[in-house]
PDB file of C-alpha atoms in Angstrom:
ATOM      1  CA  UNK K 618     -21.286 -12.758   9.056  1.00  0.00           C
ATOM      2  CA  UNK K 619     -19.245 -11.190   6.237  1.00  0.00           C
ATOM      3  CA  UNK K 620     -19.256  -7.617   8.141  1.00  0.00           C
ATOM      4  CA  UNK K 621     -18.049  -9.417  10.950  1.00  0.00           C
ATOM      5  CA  UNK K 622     -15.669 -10.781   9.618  1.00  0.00           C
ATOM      6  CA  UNK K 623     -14.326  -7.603   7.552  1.00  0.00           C
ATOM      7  CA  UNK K 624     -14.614  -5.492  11.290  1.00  0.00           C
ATOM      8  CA  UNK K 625     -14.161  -2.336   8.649  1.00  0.00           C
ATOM      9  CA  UNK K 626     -11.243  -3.658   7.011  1.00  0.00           C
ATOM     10  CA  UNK K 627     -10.755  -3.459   2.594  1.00  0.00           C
ATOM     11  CA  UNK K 628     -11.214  -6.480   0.657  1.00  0.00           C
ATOM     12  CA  UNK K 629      -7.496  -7.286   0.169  1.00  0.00           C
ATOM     13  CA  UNK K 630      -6.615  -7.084   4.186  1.00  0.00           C
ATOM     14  CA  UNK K 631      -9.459  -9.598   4.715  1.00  0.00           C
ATOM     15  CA  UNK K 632      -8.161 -12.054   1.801  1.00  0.00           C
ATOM     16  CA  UNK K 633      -4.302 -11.786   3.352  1.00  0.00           C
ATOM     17  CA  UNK K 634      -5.541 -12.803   6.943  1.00  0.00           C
ATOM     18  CA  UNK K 635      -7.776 -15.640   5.738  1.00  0.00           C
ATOM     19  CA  UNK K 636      -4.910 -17.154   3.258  1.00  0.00           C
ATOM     20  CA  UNK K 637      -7.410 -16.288   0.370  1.00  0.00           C
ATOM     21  CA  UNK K 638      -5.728 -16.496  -3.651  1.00  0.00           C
ATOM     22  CA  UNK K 639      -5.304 -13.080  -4.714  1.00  0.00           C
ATOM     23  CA  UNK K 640      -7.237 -11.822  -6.723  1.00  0.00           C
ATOM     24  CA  UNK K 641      -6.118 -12.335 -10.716  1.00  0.00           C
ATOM     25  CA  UNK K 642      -4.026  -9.678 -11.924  1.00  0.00           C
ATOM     26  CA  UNK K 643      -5.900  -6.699 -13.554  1.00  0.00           C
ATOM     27  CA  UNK K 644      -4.300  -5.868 -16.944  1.00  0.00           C
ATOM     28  CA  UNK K 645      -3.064  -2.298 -17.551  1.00  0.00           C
ATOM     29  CA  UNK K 646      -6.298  -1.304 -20.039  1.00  0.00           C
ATOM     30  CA  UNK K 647      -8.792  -2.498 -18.080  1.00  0.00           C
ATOM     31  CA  UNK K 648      -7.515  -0.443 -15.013  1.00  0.00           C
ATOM     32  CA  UNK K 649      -7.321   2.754 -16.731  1.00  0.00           C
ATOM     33  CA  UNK K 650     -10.795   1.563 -18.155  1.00  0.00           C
ATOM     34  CA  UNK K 651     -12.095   1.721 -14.168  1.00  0.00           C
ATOM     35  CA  UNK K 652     -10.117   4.638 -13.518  1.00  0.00           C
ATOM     36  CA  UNK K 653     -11.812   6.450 -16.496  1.00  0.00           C
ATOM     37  CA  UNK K 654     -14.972   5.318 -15.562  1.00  0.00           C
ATOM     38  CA  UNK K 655     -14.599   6.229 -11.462  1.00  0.00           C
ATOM     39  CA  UNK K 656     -12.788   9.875 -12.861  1.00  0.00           C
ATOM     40  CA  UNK K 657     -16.292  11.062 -14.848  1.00  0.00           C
ATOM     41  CA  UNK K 658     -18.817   8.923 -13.277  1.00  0.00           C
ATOM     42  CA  UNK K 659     -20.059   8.330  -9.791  1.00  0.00           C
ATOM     43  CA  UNK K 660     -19.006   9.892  -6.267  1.00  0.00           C
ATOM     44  CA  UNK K 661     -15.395  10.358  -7.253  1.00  0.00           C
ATOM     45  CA  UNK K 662     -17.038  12.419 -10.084  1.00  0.00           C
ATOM     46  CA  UNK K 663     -19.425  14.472  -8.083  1.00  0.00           C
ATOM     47  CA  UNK K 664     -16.281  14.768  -5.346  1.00  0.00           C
ATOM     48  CA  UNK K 665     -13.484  16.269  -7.372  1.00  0.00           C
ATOM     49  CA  UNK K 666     -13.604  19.626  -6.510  1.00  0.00           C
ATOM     50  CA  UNK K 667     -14.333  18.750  -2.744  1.00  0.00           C
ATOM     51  CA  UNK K 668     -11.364  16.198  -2.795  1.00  0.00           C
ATOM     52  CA  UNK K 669      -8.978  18.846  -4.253  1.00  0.00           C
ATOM     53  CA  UNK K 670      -8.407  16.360  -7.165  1.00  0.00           C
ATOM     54  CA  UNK K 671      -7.255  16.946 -10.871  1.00  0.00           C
ATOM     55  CA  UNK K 672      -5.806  15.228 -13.884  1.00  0.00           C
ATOM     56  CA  UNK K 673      -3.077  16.000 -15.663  1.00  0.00           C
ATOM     57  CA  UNK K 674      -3.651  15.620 -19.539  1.00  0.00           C
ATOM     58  CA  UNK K 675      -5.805  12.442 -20.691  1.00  0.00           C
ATOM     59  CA  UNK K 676      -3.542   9.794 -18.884  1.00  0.00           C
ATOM     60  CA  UNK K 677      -4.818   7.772 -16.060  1.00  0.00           C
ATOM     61  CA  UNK K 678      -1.577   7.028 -13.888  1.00  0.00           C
ATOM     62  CA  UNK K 679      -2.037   3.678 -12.131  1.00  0.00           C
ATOM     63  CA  UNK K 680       1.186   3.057 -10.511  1.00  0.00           C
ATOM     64  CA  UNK K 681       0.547   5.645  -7.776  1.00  0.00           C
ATOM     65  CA  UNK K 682      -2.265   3.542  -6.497  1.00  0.00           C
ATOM     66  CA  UNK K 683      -0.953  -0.320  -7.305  1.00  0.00           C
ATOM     67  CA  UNK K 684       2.173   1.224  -4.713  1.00  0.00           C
ATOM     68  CA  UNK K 685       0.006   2.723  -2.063  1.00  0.00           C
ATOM     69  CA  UNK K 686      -1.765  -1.020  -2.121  1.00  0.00           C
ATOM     70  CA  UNK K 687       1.822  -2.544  -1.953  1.00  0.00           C
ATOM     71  CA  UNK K 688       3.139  -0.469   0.756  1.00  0.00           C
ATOM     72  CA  UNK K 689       0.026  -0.755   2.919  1.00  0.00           C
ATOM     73  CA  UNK K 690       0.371  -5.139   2.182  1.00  0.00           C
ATOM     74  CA  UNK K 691       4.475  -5.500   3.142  1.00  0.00           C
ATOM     75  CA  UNK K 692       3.923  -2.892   6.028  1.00  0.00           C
ATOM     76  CA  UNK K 693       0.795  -4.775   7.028  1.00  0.00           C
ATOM     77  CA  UNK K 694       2.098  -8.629   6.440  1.00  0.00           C
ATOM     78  CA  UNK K 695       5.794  -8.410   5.311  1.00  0.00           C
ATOM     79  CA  UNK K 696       7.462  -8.674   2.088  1.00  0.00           C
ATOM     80  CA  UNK K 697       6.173 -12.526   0.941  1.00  0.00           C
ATOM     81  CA  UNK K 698       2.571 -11.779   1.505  1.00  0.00           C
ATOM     82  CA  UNK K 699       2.501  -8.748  -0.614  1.00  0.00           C
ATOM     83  CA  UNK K 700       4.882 -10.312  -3.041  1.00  0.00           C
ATOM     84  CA  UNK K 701       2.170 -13.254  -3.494  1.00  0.00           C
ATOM     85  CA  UNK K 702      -0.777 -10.373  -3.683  1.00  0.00           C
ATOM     86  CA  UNK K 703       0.772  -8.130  -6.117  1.00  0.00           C
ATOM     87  CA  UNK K 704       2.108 -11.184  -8.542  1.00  0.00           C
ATOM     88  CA  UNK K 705       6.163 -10.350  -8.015  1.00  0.00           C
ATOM     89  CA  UNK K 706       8.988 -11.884  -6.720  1.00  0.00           C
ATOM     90  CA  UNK K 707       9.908 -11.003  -2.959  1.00  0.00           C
ATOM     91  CA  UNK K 708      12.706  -9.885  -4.252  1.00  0.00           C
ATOM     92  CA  UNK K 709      11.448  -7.250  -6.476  1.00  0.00           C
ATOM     93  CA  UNK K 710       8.675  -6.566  -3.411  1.00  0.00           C
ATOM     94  CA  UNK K 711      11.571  -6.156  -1.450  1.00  0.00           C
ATOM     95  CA  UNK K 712      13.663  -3.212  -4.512  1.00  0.00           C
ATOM     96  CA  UNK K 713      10.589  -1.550  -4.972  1.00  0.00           C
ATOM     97  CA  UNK K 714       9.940  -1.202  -1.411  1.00  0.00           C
ATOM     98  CA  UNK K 715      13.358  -0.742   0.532  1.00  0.00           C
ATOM     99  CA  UNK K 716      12.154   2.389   1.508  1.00  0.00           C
ATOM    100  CA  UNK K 717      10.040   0.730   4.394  1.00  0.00           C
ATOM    101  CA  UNK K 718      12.864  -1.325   5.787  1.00  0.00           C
ATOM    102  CA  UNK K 719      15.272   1.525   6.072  1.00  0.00           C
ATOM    103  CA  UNK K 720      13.047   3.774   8.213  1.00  0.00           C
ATOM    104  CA  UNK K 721      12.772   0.908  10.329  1.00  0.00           C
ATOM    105  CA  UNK K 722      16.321   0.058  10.788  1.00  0.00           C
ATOM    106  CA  UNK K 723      16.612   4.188  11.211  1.00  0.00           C
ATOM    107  CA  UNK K 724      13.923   4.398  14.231  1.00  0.00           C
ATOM    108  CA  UNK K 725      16.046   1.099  15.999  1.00  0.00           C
ATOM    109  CA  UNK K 726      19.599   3.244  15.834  1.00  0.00           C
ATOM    110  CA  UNK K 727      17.877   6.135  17.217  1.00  0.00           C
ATOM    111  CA  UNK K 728      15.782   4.248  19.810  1.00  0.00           C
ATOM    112  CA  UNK K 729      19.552   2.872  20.411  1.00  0.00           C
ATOM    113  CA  UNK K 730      20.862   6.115  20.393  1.00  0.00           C
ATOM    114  CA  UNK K 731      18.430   7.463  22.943  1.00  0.00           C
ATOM    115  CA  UNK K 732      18.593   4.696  25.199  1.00  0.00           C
ATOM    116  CA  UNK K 733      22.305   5.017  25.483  1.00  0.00           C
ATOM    117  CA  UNK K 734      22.009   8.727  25.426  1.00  0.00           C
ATOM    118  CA  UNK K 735      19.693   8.308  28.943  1.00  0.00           C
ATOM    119  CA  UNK K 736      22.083   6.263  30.423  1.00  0.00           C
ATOM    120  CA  UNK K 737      25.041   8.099  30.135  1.00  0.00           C
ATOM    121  CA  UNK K 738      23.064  11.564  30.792  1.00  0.00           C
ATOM    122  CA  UNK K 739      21.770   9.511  34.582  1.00  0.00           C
ATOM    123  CA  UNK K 740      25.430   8.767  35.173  1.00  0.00           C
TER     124      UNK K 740
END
């Protein structure tokens, strides 16, 4: 019933669509403790090479990953879902994420732009 329900999707996309709580927030040492463990343990391990992936210095960068998972929620559900998922305010959901909304607003002006463009190049 659970794979049915999931239909291939991750964890947090399930828990949005079924108004689950989020998750608690994961503090910074204990995700660089998982990120050290997945980086010389495991399949991630044993799939560097093959996954072209490398580390610079000792530091386990987590930000890269905590704003893939935002972009992927507000794209997915909007700005107040992923607010309530990643523990912010919509508003800074909204800052840290503007980038989303302005390529939208830039593919309406030039679906307006090529609209109008079509009907003045049939006239």
């Amino acid at each position: 019933a659970i794979e049915r329900v999931r239909g291939g999707a991750s964890d947090l996309i399930v828990a949005a669509e079924h108004d689950l709580d989020a998750p608690k927030p994961l503090t910074t040492d204990g995700a660089r403790s998982i990120m050290e463990r997945l980086w010389t343990h495991g399949d991630l391990a044993e799939r560097r090479d093959e996954l072209d992936l490398s580390l610079d210095g000792d530091y386990l960068e987590l930000h890269g990953g905590r704003r893939g998972v935002g972009e992927v929620l507000v794209r997915q559900f909007g700005y107040a879902a992923a607010a309530r998922y990643l523990d912010n305010s919509e508003e800074q959901v909204r800052e840290a994420y503007q980038h989303i909304e302005a390529a939208e607003r830039a593919d309406m002006a030039t679906e307006a732009f090529s609209q109008t463009d079509n009907r003045v190049n049939e006239r």
